[in-house]
mmCIF file of C-alpha atoms and ligand atoms in Angstrom:
data_model
loop_
_atom_site.group_PDB
_atom_site.id
_atom_site.type_symbol
_atom_site.label_atom_id
_atom_site.label_comp_id
_atom_site.label_asym_id
_atom_site.label_seq_id
_atom_site.Cartn_x
_atom_site.Cartn_y
_atom_site.Cartn_z
ATOM 1 C CA UNK A 123 96.193 19.823 -42.744
ATOM 2 C CA UNK A 124 96.538 17.234 -40.038
ATOM 3 C CA UNK A 125 99.001 14.384 -40.512
ATOM 4 C CA UNK A 126 97.194 11.297 -39.204
ATOM 5 C CA UNK A 127 99.022 8.593 -37.273
ATOM 6 C CA UNK A 128 98.073 6.033 -39.904
ATOM 7 C CA UNK A 129 96.434 6.078 -43.307
ATOM 8 C CA UNK A 130 95.601 2.792 -45.074
ATOM 9 C CA UNK A 131 97.572 2.440 -48.298
ATOM 10 C CA UNK A 132 95.728 1.238 -51.412
ATOM 11 C CA UNK A 133 97.873 -0.422 -54.090
ATOM 12 C CA UNK A 134 95.432 0.109 -56.977
ATOM 13 C CA UNK A 135 94.633 -3.552 -57.674
ATOM 14 C CA UNK A 136 92.038 -3.903 -54.919
ATOM 15 C CA UNK A 137 88.893 -2.966 -56.881
ATOM 16 C CA UNK A 138 89.833 -5.230 -59.798
ATOM 17 C CA UNK A 139 90.347 -8.216 -57.512
ATOM 18 C CA UNK A 140 87.164 -7.496 -55.538
ATOM 19 C CA UNK A 141 85.171 -7.338 -58.794
ATOM 20 C CA UNK A 142 86.731 -10.559 -59.980
ATOM 21 C CA UNK A 143 85.918 -12.295 -56.699
ATOM 22 C CA UNK A 144 82.287 -11.184 -57.041
ATOM 23 C CA UNK A 145 82.169 -12.315 -60.671
ATOM 24 C CA UNK A 146 83.580 -15.723 -59.726
ATOM 25 C CA UNK A 147 80.527 -16.117 -57.495
ATOM 26 C CA UNK A 148 82.239 -17.781 -54.538
ATOM 27 C CA UNK A 149 81.973 -15.413 -51.582
ATOM 28 C CA UNK A 150 82.381 -17.690 -48.563
ATOM 29 C CA UNK A 151 85.834 -18.797 -47.411
ATOM 30 C CA UNK A 152 88.541 -20.892 -49.068
ATOM 31 C CA UNK A 153 87.911 -19.825 -52.664
ATOM 32 C CA UNK A 154 90.616 -19.075 -55.216
ATOM 33 C CA UNK A 155 91.785 -15.797 -53.622
ATOM 34 C CA UNK A 156 92.201 -17.374 -50.206
ATOM 35 C CA UNK A 157 94.258 -20.153 -51.793
ATOM 36 C CA UNK A 158 96.423 -17.639 -53.667
ATOM 37 C CA UNK A 159 97.095 -15.665 -50.486
ATOM 38 C CA UNK A 160 97.965 -18.841 -48.607
ATOM 39 C CA UNK A 161 100.366 -19.947 -51.359
ATOM 40 C CA UNK A 162 102.011 -16.513 -51.264
ATOM 41 C CA UNK A 163 102.534 -16.813 -47.512
ATOM 42 C CA UNK A 164 103.804 -20.384 -47.840
ATOM 43 C CA UNK A 165 106.292 -19.360 -50.514
ATOM 44 C CA UNK A 166 107.437 -16.222 -48.724
ATOM 45 C CA UNK A 167 107.889 -17.799 -45.290
ATOM 46 C CA UNK A 168 108.723 -21.349 -46.365
ATOM 47 C CA UNK A 169 106.189 -22.615 -43.812
ATOM 48 C CA UNK A 170 104.435 -25.954 -44.030
ATOM 49 C CA UNK A 171 100.928 -24.476 -44.217
ATOM 50 C CA UNK A 172 99.414 -20.998 -44.070
ATOM 51 C CA UNK A 173 95.720 -20.610 -43.218
ATOM 52 C CA UNK A 174 93.993 -17.258 -43.563
ATOM 53 C CA UNK A 175 91.893 -16.193 -40.595
ATOM 54 C CA UNK A 176 89.689 -13.176 -39.987
ATOM 55 C CA UNK A 177 92.261 -11.666 -37.608
ATOM 56 C CA UNK A 178 95.566 -12.302 -35.887
ATOM 57 C CA UNK A 179 93.518 -12.666 -32.716
ATOM 58 C CA UNK A 180 91.672 -15.591 -34.342
ATOM 59 C CA UNK A 181 94.987 -17.147 -35.401
ATOM 60 C CA UNK A 182 96.273 -16.875 -31.822
ATOM 61 C CA UNK A 183 93.081 -18.530 -30.554
ATOM 62 C CA UNK A 184 93.577 -21.386 -33.012
ATOM 63 C CA UNK A 185 97.200 -21.695 -31.876
ATOM 64 C CA UNK A 186 96.095 -21.945 -28.239
ATOM 65 C CA UNK A 187 93.744 -24.833 -29.120
ATOM 66 C CA UNK A 188 96.445 -26.524 -31.224
ATOM 67 C CA UNK A 189 98.934 -26.171 -28.363
ATOM 68 C CA UNK A 190 96.347 -28.058 -26.287
ATOM 69 C CA UNK A 191 96.308 -25.412 -23.548
ATOM 70 C CA UNK A 192 94.444 -26.751 -20.500
ATOM 71 C CA UNK A 193 93.187 -24.812 -17.459
ATOM 72 C CA UNK A 194 96.152 -23.837 -15.298
ATOM 73 C CA UNK A 195 98.769 -24.234 -18.030
ATOM 74 C CA UNK A 196 101.261 -21.356 -18.052
ATOM 75 C CA UNK A 197 102.300 -19.444 -21.154
ATOM 76 C CA UNK A 198 105.377 -17.211 -21.077
ATOM 77 C CA UNK A 199 105.080 -13.901 -22.932
ATOM 78 C CA UNK A 200 105.952 -10.213 -22.613
ATOM 79 C CA UNK A 201 103.567 -7.863 -20.800
ATOM 80 C CA UNK A 202 104.467 -5.183 -23.351
ATOM 81 C CA UNK A 203 102.061 -6.357 -26.068
ATOM 82 C CA UNK A 204 98.485 -6.161 -27.311
ATOM 83 C CA UNK A 205 95.696 -7.809 -25.278
ATOM 84 C CA UNK A 206 95.101 -10.569 -27.851
ATOM 85 C CA UNK A 207 98.492 -12.170 -27.167
ATOM 86 C CA UNK A 208 97.286 -13.050 -23.669
ATOM 87 C CA UNK A 209 93.541 -13.287 -24.269
ATOM 88 C CA UNK A 210 93.805 -16.196 -26.719
ATOM 89 C CA UNK A 211 95.288 -18.353 -23.945
ATOM 90 C CA UNK A 212 93.059 -17.035 -21.145
ATOM 91 C CA UNK A 213 90.052 -18.201 -23.204
ATOM 92 C CA UNK A 214 91.369 -21.774 -22.777
ATOM 93 C CA UNK A 215 91.975 -21.343 -19.037
ATOM 94 C CA UNK A 216 95.686 -20.760 -19.549
ATOM 95 C CA UNK A 217 97.658 -18.365 -17.348
ATOM 96 C CA UNK A 218 99.898 -15.792 -19.051
ATOM 97 C CA UNK A 219 103.237 -15.407 -17.250
ATOM 98 C CA UNK A 220 104.784 -12.048 -18.005
ATOM 99 C CA UNK A 221 108.515 -11.611 -18.430
ATOM 100 C CA UNK A 222 110.306 -8.271 -18.861
ATOM 101 C CA UNK A 223 111.512 -6.920 -22.209
ATOM 102 C CA UNK A 224 114.994 -5.991 -23.400
ATOM 103 C CA UNK A 225 115.975 -2.326 -23.306
ATOM 104 C CA UNK A 226 117.286 -2.370 -26.877
ATOM 105 C CA UNK A 227 114.641 -4.146 -28.998
ATOM 106 C CA UNK A 228 111.689 -3.935 -26.554
ATOM 107 C CA UNK A 229 111.228 -7.673 -27.192
ATOM 108 C CA UNK A 230 110.916 -10.377 -24.532
ATOM 109 C CA UNK A 231 114.250 -10.743 -22.713
ATOM 110 C CA UNK A 232 115.299 -14.280 -23.637
ATOM 111 C CA UNK A 233 117.896 -14.300 -20.831
ATOM 112 C CA UNK A 234 115.206 -14.381 -18.136
ATOM 113 C CA UNK A 235 112.769 -16.825 -19.747
ATOM 114 C CA UNK A 236 114.346 -19.828 -17.994
ATOM 115 C CA UNK A 237 113.563 -18.326 -14.569
ATOM 116 C CA UNK A 238 109.849 -18.281 -15.459
ATOM 117 C CA UNK A 239 109.661 -21.977 -16.408
ATOM 118 C CA UNK A 240 108.127 -24.572 -14.079
ATOM 119 C CA UNK A 241 106.210 -27.858 -14.467
ATOM 120 C CA UNK A 242 103.045 -25.976 -15.523
ATOM 121 C CA UNK A 243 104.755 -24.137 -18.385
ATOM 122 C CA UNK A 244 103.386 -25.152 -21.767
ATOM 123 C CA UNK A 245 104.404 -22.526 -24.304
ATOM 124 C CA UNK A 246 106.424 -19.400 -25.063
ATOM 125 C CA UNK A 247 104.942 -16.577 -27.115
ATOM 126 C CA UNK A 248 107.621 -14.192 -28.381
ATOM 127 C CA UNK A 249 106.164 -10.967 -29.823
ATOM 128 C CA UNK A 250 108.234 -9.379 -32.609
ATOM 129 C CA UNK A 251 107.631 -5.793 -31.537
ATOM 130 C CA UNK A 252 107.724 -3.242 -34.377
ATOM 131 C CA UNK A 253 108.631 -6.081 -36.743
ATOM 132 C CA UNK A 254 112.041 -6.366 -35.052
ATOM 133 C CA UNK A 255 112.886 -10.029 -34.457
ATOM 134 C CA UNK A 256 113.111 -11.596 -31.013
ATOM 135 C CA UNK A 257 116.279 -13.591 -30.240
ATOM 136 C CA UNK A 258 114.766 -16.747 -31.713
ATOM 137 C CA UNK A 259 117.780 -19.079 -31.586
ATOM 138 C CA UNK A 260 117.944 -18.810 -27.804
ATOM 139 C CA UNK A 261 114.164 -19.056 -27.448
ATOM 140 C CA UNK A 262 113.977 -22.176 -29.643
ATOM 141 C CA UNK A 263 116.761 -23.935 -27.765
ATOM 142 C CA UNK A 264 115.127 -23.203 -24.378
ATOM 143 C CA UNK A 265 111.839 -24.530 -25.803
ATOM 144 C CA UNK A 266 113.520 -27.687 -27.029
ATOM 145 C CA UNK A 267 115.218 -28.273 -23.700
ATOM 146 C CA UNK A 268 111.922 -27.991 -21.759
ATOM 147 C CA UNK A 269 109.649 -29.405 -24.511
ATOM 148 C CA UNK A 270 107.659 -26.209 -24.847
ATOM 149 C CA UNK A 271 105.666 -25.006 -27.842
ATOM 150 C CA UNK A 272 106.706 -21.721 -29.427
ATOM 151 C CA UNK A 273 104.012 -19.544 -30.987
ATOM 152 C CA UNK A 274 105.392 -16.402 -32.613
ATOM 153 C CA UNK A 275 103.112 -13.398 -32.284
ATOM 154 C CA UNK A 276 104.202 -12.101 -35.658
ATOM 155 C CA UNK A 277 101.258 -9.693 -35.975
ATOM 156 C CA UNK A 278 103.773 -6.968 -36.874
ATOM 157 C CA UNK A 279 106.419 -9.204 -38.431
ATOM 158 C CA UNK A 280 105.604 -9.691 -42.115
ATOM 159 C CA UNK A 281 108.670 -9.231 -44.417
ATOM 160 C CA UNK A 282 111.172 -9.098 -41.522
ATOM 161 C CA UNK A 283 114.117 -11.492 -41.322
ATOM 162 C CA UNK A 284 115.887 -13.017 -38.319
ATOM 163 C CA UNK A 285 119.351 -14.130 -39.443
ATOM 164 C CA UNK A 286 117.987 -14.532 -42.950
ATOM 165 C CA UNK A 287 114.837 -16.407 -41.849
ATOM 166 C CA UNK A 288 111.378 -14.846 -42.305
ATOM 167 C CA UNK A 289 109.556 -14.118 -39.059
ATOM 168 C CA UNK A 290 106.781 -16.626 -38.554
ATOM 169 C CA UNK A 291 108.862 -19.466 -39.991
ATOM 170 C CA UNK A 292 110.825 -20.267 -36.822
ATOM 171 C CA UNK A 293 108.397 -21.272 -34.044
ATOM 172 C CA UNK A 294 106.021 -24.267 -34.203
ATOM 173 C CA UNK A 295 103.333 -21.788 -35.244
ATOM 174 C CA UNK A 296 102.960 -18.064 -35.813
ATOM 175 C CA UNK A 297 100.111 -15.570 -36.025
ATOM 176 C CA UNK A 298 100.142 -12.694 -38.533
ATOM 177 C CA UNK A 299 97.863 -9.645 -38.685
ATOM 178 C CA UNK A 300 96.461 -7.841 -41.725
ATOM 179 C CA UNK A 301 94.583 -5.296 -39.633
ATOM 180 C CA UNK A 302 94.419 -1.803 -41.153
ATOM 181 C CA UNK A 303 97.087 -0.621 -38.676
ATOM 182 C CA UNK A 304 99.684 -3.130 -39.933
ATOM 183 C CA UNK A 305 101.999 -3.077 -42.989
ATOM 184 C CA UNK A 306 99.946 -5.352 -45.270
ATOM 185 C CA UNK A 307 96.221 -4.925 -44.795
ATOM 186 C CA UNK A 308 92.782 -6.347 -45.541
ATOM 187 C CA UNK A 309 90.825 -4.195 -43.084
ATOM 188 C CA UNK A 310 90.529 -6.952 -40.526
ATOM 189 C CA UNK A 311 92.480 -10.110 -41.319
ATOM 190 C CA UNK A 312 95.194 -12.498 -40.287
ATOM 191 C CA UNK A 313 96.846 -15.841 -40.843
ATOM 192 C CA UNK A 314 98.016 -18.830 -38.886
ATOM 193 C CA UNK A 315 101.432 -19.986 -40.074
ATOM 194 C CA UNK A 316 102.145 -23.633 -39.272
ATOM 195 C CA UNK A 317 105.701 -24.943 -39.372
ATOM 196 C CA UNK A 318 105.164 -28.205 -37.474
ATOM 197 C CA UNK A 319 103.581 -30.564 -40.059
ATOM 198 C CA UNK A 320 101.892 -32.578 -37.287
ATOM 199 C CA UNK A 321 99.599 -29.636 -36.523
ATOM 200 C CA UNK A 322 98.217 -29.033 -40.022
ATOM 201 C CA UNK A 323 95.360 -31.530 -40.135
ATOM 202 C CA UNK A 324 93.922 -30.482 -36.778
ATOM 203 C CA UNK A 325 94.333 -26.798 -37.660
ATOM 204 C CA UNK A 326 92.147 -27.250 -40.752
ATOM 205 C CA UNK A 327 89.463 -28.908 -38.615
ATOM 206 C CA UNK A 328 89.544 -26.233 -35.881
ATOM 207 C CA UNK A 329 89.236 -23.511 -38.525
ATOM 208 C CA UNK A 330 86.195 -25.197 -40.121
ATOM 209 C CA UNK A 331 83.941 -25.241 -37.030
ATOM 210 C CA UNK A 332 85.445 -28.482 -35.766
ATOM 211 C CA UNK A 333 84.358 -30.409 -38.835
ATOM 212 C CA UNK A 334 86.365 -32.489 -41.298
ATOM 213 C CA UNK A 335 85.005 -30.465 -44.229
ATOM 214 C CA UNK A 336 88.487 -29.993 -45.683
ATOM 215 C CA UNK A 337 89.105 -33.754 -45.855
ATOM 216 C CA UNK A 338 85.643 -34.134 -47.421
ATOM 217 C CA UNK A 339 86.397 -31.539 -50.110
ATOM 218 C CA UNK A 340 89.664 -33.318 -50.871
ATOM 219 C CA UNK A 341 87.660 -36.564 -51.284
ATOM 220 C CA UNK A 342 89.362 -38.199 -48.311
ATOM 221 C CA UNK A 343 86.117 -38.935 -46.407
ATOM 222 C CA UNK A 344 82.634 -39.480 -47.879
ATOM 223 C CA UNK A 345 80.688 -37.211 -45.518
ATOM 224 C CA UNK A 346 81.680 -34.451 -43.234
ATOM 225 C CA UNK A 347 80.809 -34.179 -39.593
ATOM 226 C CA UNK A 348 81.745 -32.705 -36.228
ATOM 227 C CA UNK A 349 85.056 -34.264 -35.158
ATOM 228 C CA UNK A 350 86.790 -31.794 -32.789
ATOM 229 C CA UNK A 351 86.387 -28.441 -31.047
ATOM 230 C CA UNK A 352 86.617 -25.446 -33.326
ATOM 231 C CA UNK A 353 85.004 -22.306 -34.573
ATOM 232 C CA UNK A 354 84.601 -20.327 -37.784
ATOM 233 C CA UNK A 355 87.997 -18.736 -38.279
ATOM 234 C CA UNK A 356 88.120 -18.356 -42.070
ATOM 235 C CA UNK A 357 87.644 -15.043 -43.889
ATOM 236 C CA UNK A 358 85.273 -14.587 -46.823
ATOM 237 C CA UNK A 359 86.670 -14.233 -50.341
ATOM 238 C CA UNK A 360 86.229 -10.442 -50.510
ATOM 239 C CA UNK A 361 88.715 -10.012 -47.662
ATOM 240 C CA UNK A 362 91.127 -12.411 -49.387
ATOM 241 C CA UNK A 363 90.797 -10.577 -52.720
ATOM 242 C CA UNK A 364 91.712 -7.297 -51.020
ATOM 243 C CA UNK A 365 94.597 -9.015 -49.260
ATOM 244 C CA UNK A 366 95.975 -10.507 -52.485
ATOM 245 C CA UNK A 367 96.335 -7.019 -53.970
ATOM 246 C CA UNK A 368 98.341 -6.011 -50.918
ATOM 247 C CA UNK A 369 100.537 -9.113 -50.767
ATOM 248 C CA UNK A 370 101.563 -8.603 -54.395
ATOM 249 C CA UNK A 371 102.861 -5.153 -53.403
ATOM 250 C CA UNK A 372 104.490 -6.304 -50.152
ATOM 251 C CA UNK A 373 108.013 -5.491 -51.335
ATOM 252 C CA UNK A 374 107.224 -1.984 -52.573
ATOM 253 C CA UNK A 375 105.111 -1.228 -49.481
ATOM 254 C CA UNK A 376 108.004 -2.291 -47.247
ATOM 255 C CA UNK A 377 110.479 -0.215 -49.283
ATOM 256 C CA UNK A 378 108.302 2.892 -49.004
ATOM 257 C CA UNK A 379 107.989 2.461 -45.238
ATOM 258 C CA UNK A 380 111.731 1.873 -44.919
ATOM 259 C CA UNK A 381 112.538 5.154 -46.685
ATOM 260 C CA UNK A 382 110.321 6.983 -44.188
ATOM 261 C CA UNK A 383 111.780 5.093 -41.234
ATOM 262 C CA UNK A 384 115.359 5.847 -42.283
ATOM 263 C CA UNK A 385 114.510 9.512 -42.810
ATOM 264 C CA UNK A 386 113.199 9.745 -39.238
ATOM 265 C CA UNK A 387 116.259 7.884 -37.999
ATOM 266 C CA UNK A 388 118.671 10.343 -39.626
ATOM 267 C CA UNK A 389 116.753 13.534 -38.894
ATOM 268 C CA UNK A 390 116.254 12.683 -35.222
ATOM 269 C CA UNK A 391 119.848 11.660 -34.466
ATOM 270 C CA UNK A 392 120.512 14.933 -32.654
ATOM 271 C CA UNK A 393 117.914 14.098 -30.003
ATOM 272 C CA UNK A 394 120.001 11.049 -29.205
ATOM 273 C CA UNK A 395 123.338 12.871 -29.144
ATOM 274 C CA UNK A 396 121.782 15.508 -26.878
ATOM 275 C CA UNK A 397 120.487 12.773 -24.557
ATOM 276 C CA UNK A 398 116.857 13.822 -24.990
ATOM 277 C CA UNK A 399 115.510 10.623 -26.546
ATOM 278 C CA UNK A 400 116.724 7.480 -28.200
ATOM 279 C CA UNK A 401 115.785 5.877 -31.498
ATOM 280 C CA UNK A 402 114.959 2.205 -32.239
ATOM 281 C CA UNK A 403 117.876 -0.250 -32.163
ATOM 282 C CA UNK A 404 117.945 -3.040 -34.735
ATOM 283 C CA UNK A 405 120.165 -6.093 -34.133
ATOM 284 C CA UNK A 406 122.850 -6.218 -36.835
ATOM 285 C CA UNK A 407 121.853 -9.732 -37.958
ATOM 286 C CA UNK A 408 118.185 -8.789 -38.504
ATOM 287 C CA UNK A 409 116.217 -7.037 -41.226
ATOM 288 C CA UNK A 410 113.092 -5.273 -40.031
ATOM 289 C CA UNK A 411 110.010 -4.097 -41.928
ATOM 290 C CA UNK A 412 109.719 -0.483 -40.749
ATOM 291 C CA UNK A 413 106.416 -1.175 -39.015
ATOM 292 C CA UNK A 414 106.930 1.386 -36.243
ATOM 293 C CA UNK A 415 109.197 4.376 -35.697
ATOM 294 C CA UNK A 416 109.380 5.431 -32.083
ATOM 295 C CA UNK A 417 111.304 7.667 -29.728
ATOM 296 C CA UNK A 418 111.978 6.694 -26.121
ATOM 297 C CA UNK A 419 112.190 9.886 -24.104
ATOM 298 C CA UNK A 420 114.924 10.047 -21.480
ATOM 299 C CA UNK A 421 112.591 11.914 -19.145
ATOM 300 C CA UNK A 422 109.223 10.164 -19.299
ATOM 301 C CA UNK A 423 107.537 13.196 -17.703
ATOM 302 C CA UNK A 424 107.943 14.925 -21.100
ATOM 303 C CA UNK A 425 105.986 12.261 -22.921
ATOM 304 C CA UNK A 426 102.373 13.397 -22.603
ATOM 305 C CA UNK A 427 103.452 17.031 -23.008
ATOM 306 C CA UNK A 428 105.164 16.126 -26.294
ATOM 307 C CA UNK A 429 102.102 14.189 -27.502
ATOM 308 C CA UNK A 430 99.884 17.216 -26.729
ATOM 309 C CA UNK A 431 102.316 19.556 -28.466
ATOM 310 C CA UNK A 432 102.472 17.396 -31.606
ATOM 311 C CA UNK A 433 98.676 17.130 -31.599
ATOM 312 C CA UNK A 434 98.374 20.932 -31.508
ATOM 313 C CA UNK A 435 100.804 21.068 -34.435
ATOM 314 C CA UNK A 436 98.533 18.712 -36.391
ATOM 315 C CA UNK A 437 100.641 15.571 -35.985
ATOM 316 C CA UNK A 438 99.022 12.282 -34.977
ATOM 317 C CA UNK A 439 101.636 10.783 -32.661
ATOM 318 C CA UNK A 440 100.580 8.137 -30.125
ATOM 319 C CA UNK A 441 101.836 6.092 -27.190
ATOM 320 C CA UNK A 442 100.905 2.494 -26.614
ATOM 321 C CA UNK A 443 100.606 -0.613 -24.570
ATOM 322 C CA UNK A 444 99.467 -0.140 -21.075
ATOM 323 C CA UNK A 445 101.484 -3.156 -19.883
ATOM 324 C CA UNK A 446 99.145 -6.140 -19.611
ATOM 325 C CA UNK A 447 100.231 -6.902 -16.026
ATOM 326 C CA UNK A 448 98.931 -3.474 -14.960
ATOM 327 C CA UNK A 449 95.671 -3.696 -16.963
ATOM 328 C CA UNK A 450 92.389 -4.636 -15.285
ATOM 329 C CA UNK A 451 92.062 -8.029 -16.984
ATOM 330 C CA UNK A 452 95.784 -8.734 -16.773
ATOM 331 C CA UNK A 453 95.749 -8.389 -12.990
ATOM 332 C CA UNK A 454 92.882 -10.836 -12.827
ATOM 333 C CA UNK A 455 94.063 -13.516 -15.240
ATOM 334 C CA UNK A 456 97.843 -13.541 -15.293
ATOM 335 C CA UNK A 457 101.007 -13.631 -13.198
ATOM 336 C CA UNK A 458 104.409 -11.959 -13.295
ATOM 337 C CA UNK A 459 107.883 -13.468 -13.348
ATOM 338 C CA UNK A 460 110.555 -11.208 -11.891
ATOM 339 C CA UNK A 461 110.473 -7.426 -12.116
ATOM 340 C CA UNK A 462 109.003 -5.747 -15.205
ATOM 341 C CA UNK A 463 110.964 -2.523 -14.930
ATOM 342 C CA UNK A 464 111.868 -2.083 -18.623
ATOM 343 C CA UNK A 465 108.252 -2.764 -19.583
ATOM 344 C CA UNK A 466 106.980 -0.014 -17.295
ATOM 345 C CA UNK A 467 109.641 2.519 -18.285
ATOM 346 C CA UNK A 468 109.106 1.950 -22.026
ATOM 347 C CA UNK A 469 105.345 2.182 -21.677
ATOM 348 C CA UNK A 470 105.701 5.582 -19.961
ATOM 349 C CA UNK A 471 108.334 7.034 -22.281
ATOM 350 C CA UNK A 472 107.454 5.847 -25.804
ATOM 351 C CA UNK A 473 106.208 8.129 -28.575
ATOM 352 C CA UNK A 474 105.236 6.550 -31.901
ATOM 353 C CA UNK A 475 105.423 8.790 -34.958
ATOM 354 C CA UNK A 476 103.302 8.411 -38.123
ATOM 355 C CA UNK A 477 104.559 5.773 -40.596
ATOM 356 C CA UNK A 478 102.519 4.885 -43.687
ATOM 357 C CA UNK A 479 103.513 4.431 -47.331
ATOM 358 C CA UNK A 480 101.888 7.669 -48.529
ATOM 359 C CA UNK A 481 103.548 9.866 -45.904
ATOM 360 C CA UNK A 482 105.906 12.208 -47.804
ATOM 361 C CA UNK A 483 109.511 12.876 -46.867
ATOM 362 C CA UNK A 484 108.564 16.569 -46.527
ATOM 363 C CA UNK A 485 105.981 15.592 -43.922
ATOM 364 C CA UNK A 486 108.599 13.508 -42.108
ATOM 365 C CA UNK A 487 110.907 16.520 -42.124
ATOM 366 C CA UNK A 488 108.115 18.702 -40.744
ATOM 367 C CA UNK A 489 107.365 16.206 -37.948
ATOM 368 C CA UNK A 490 111.054 15.918 -37.022
ATOM 369 C CA UNK A 491 111.421 19.701 -36.981
ATOM 370 C CA UNK A 492 108.531 19.977 -34.541
ATOM 371 C CA UNK A 493 109.856 17.179 -32.321
ATOM 372 C CA UNK A 494 113.288 18.834 -32.179
ATOM 373 C CA UNK A 495 111.854 22.288 -31.493
ATOM 374 C CA UNK A 496 109.877 20.820 -28.573
ATOM 375 C CA UNK A 497 113.101 19.870 -26.816
ATOM 376 C CA UNK A 498 114.783 23.196 -27.578
HETATM 377 C C1 LIG B 1823 97.741 -6.041 -33.978
HETATM 378 C C2 LIG B 1823 98.238 -7.051 -33.021
HETATM 379 C C3 LIG B 1823 97.479 -8.169 -32.655
HETATM 380 C C4 LIG B 1823 96.051 -8.345 -33.072
HETATM 381 O O1 LIG B 1823 95.856 -8.369 -34.445
HETATM 382 P P1 LIG B 1823 94.351 -8.417 -35.046
HETATM 383 O O2 LIG B 1823 94.574 -8.815 -36.474
HETATM 384 O O3 LIG B 1823 93.801 -7.046 -34.897
HETATM 385 O O4 LIG B 1823 93.587 -9.427 -34.298
HETATM 386 C C5 LIG B 1823 98.041 -9.108 -31.824
HETATM 387 N N1 LIG B 1823 99.306 -8.970 -31.362
HETATM 388 C C6 LIG B 1823 100.054 -7.897 -31.675
HETATM 389 C C7 LIG B 1823 101.446 -7.803 -31.135
HETATM 390 C C8 LIG B 1823 99.552 -6.901 -32.505
HETATM 391 O O5 LIG B 1823 100.297 -5.840 -32.802
#
């Protein structure tokens, strides 16, 4: 039987919560399940306000409006990321400025961010790749020095810690994903995490189609009306009910993934000692969430051959991120700062192996055996 790259994990509480949401009779957004999910996120991250959205992409779009991105404003980010990181800003006329990534964590290289800053720079968007934290202390002090806004793309970052601090709780804002491919899922789903209290009121308006409905529901105004730009960014209650079941199991889901991740790490150590491929590197002061296990092949020409081989053996391994600066839209809408050599090398040499809570350790052993036999 084929081992897929990903298989959505169901905790067992989902149907009960979905039935309860239906019985409660409130199916549009911001019902009791949405509020419970938001409180969970607020408690877990310590943020000022968490607002559920229908995707991380939507949360990034809200963040771009909140950051007041104007046409021509520049936003510093890695090119080694998903299209939404850049797209959210391009929609506002902003110009993504791509900076290279570090060889060890594959995160934006904080040491070369300064060189990309000019008078048009408005924001920095660090992406916590594979749930491994970016070097946030350096990024936050650069942002403070140049008065820039920091929006964490924490799509992959739930349950990870940077020097003891939850990802998403460090920048002015952060965007989280609950897409089926992530650790905690609601099919499609996401959240905007707001740490800067000055942004909360406007965020609630932007999320509610640019109206002050939230203030109206709280009894703060006597009718509600169009007050700002916005869209409909809130999920319905069924999505939130599904999400609540997952959030309640966030610790056990992360533990299951970590066991799998560590098994890969141990079983594949010989590929590293034989100089065939290297494994992920986690900074010693960080705790990650086992979102992705990857190998970086020393000879990138082996990569597609290995993917084909694993596919024939029934293993769903994948590569990812055509760097945004090479993509069709990226070439049209964004610019580059410096040389993006690490980005291009990683993109050509990465192999992601299956990681999902229901993957057995026997299956991991099988996958590792096949990967090792490929090189021998
Ligand atoms: C998955 C992902 C997104 C998009 O998340 P959606 O919830 O699918 O919109 C954005 N950025 C990164 C880095 C991602 O991995």
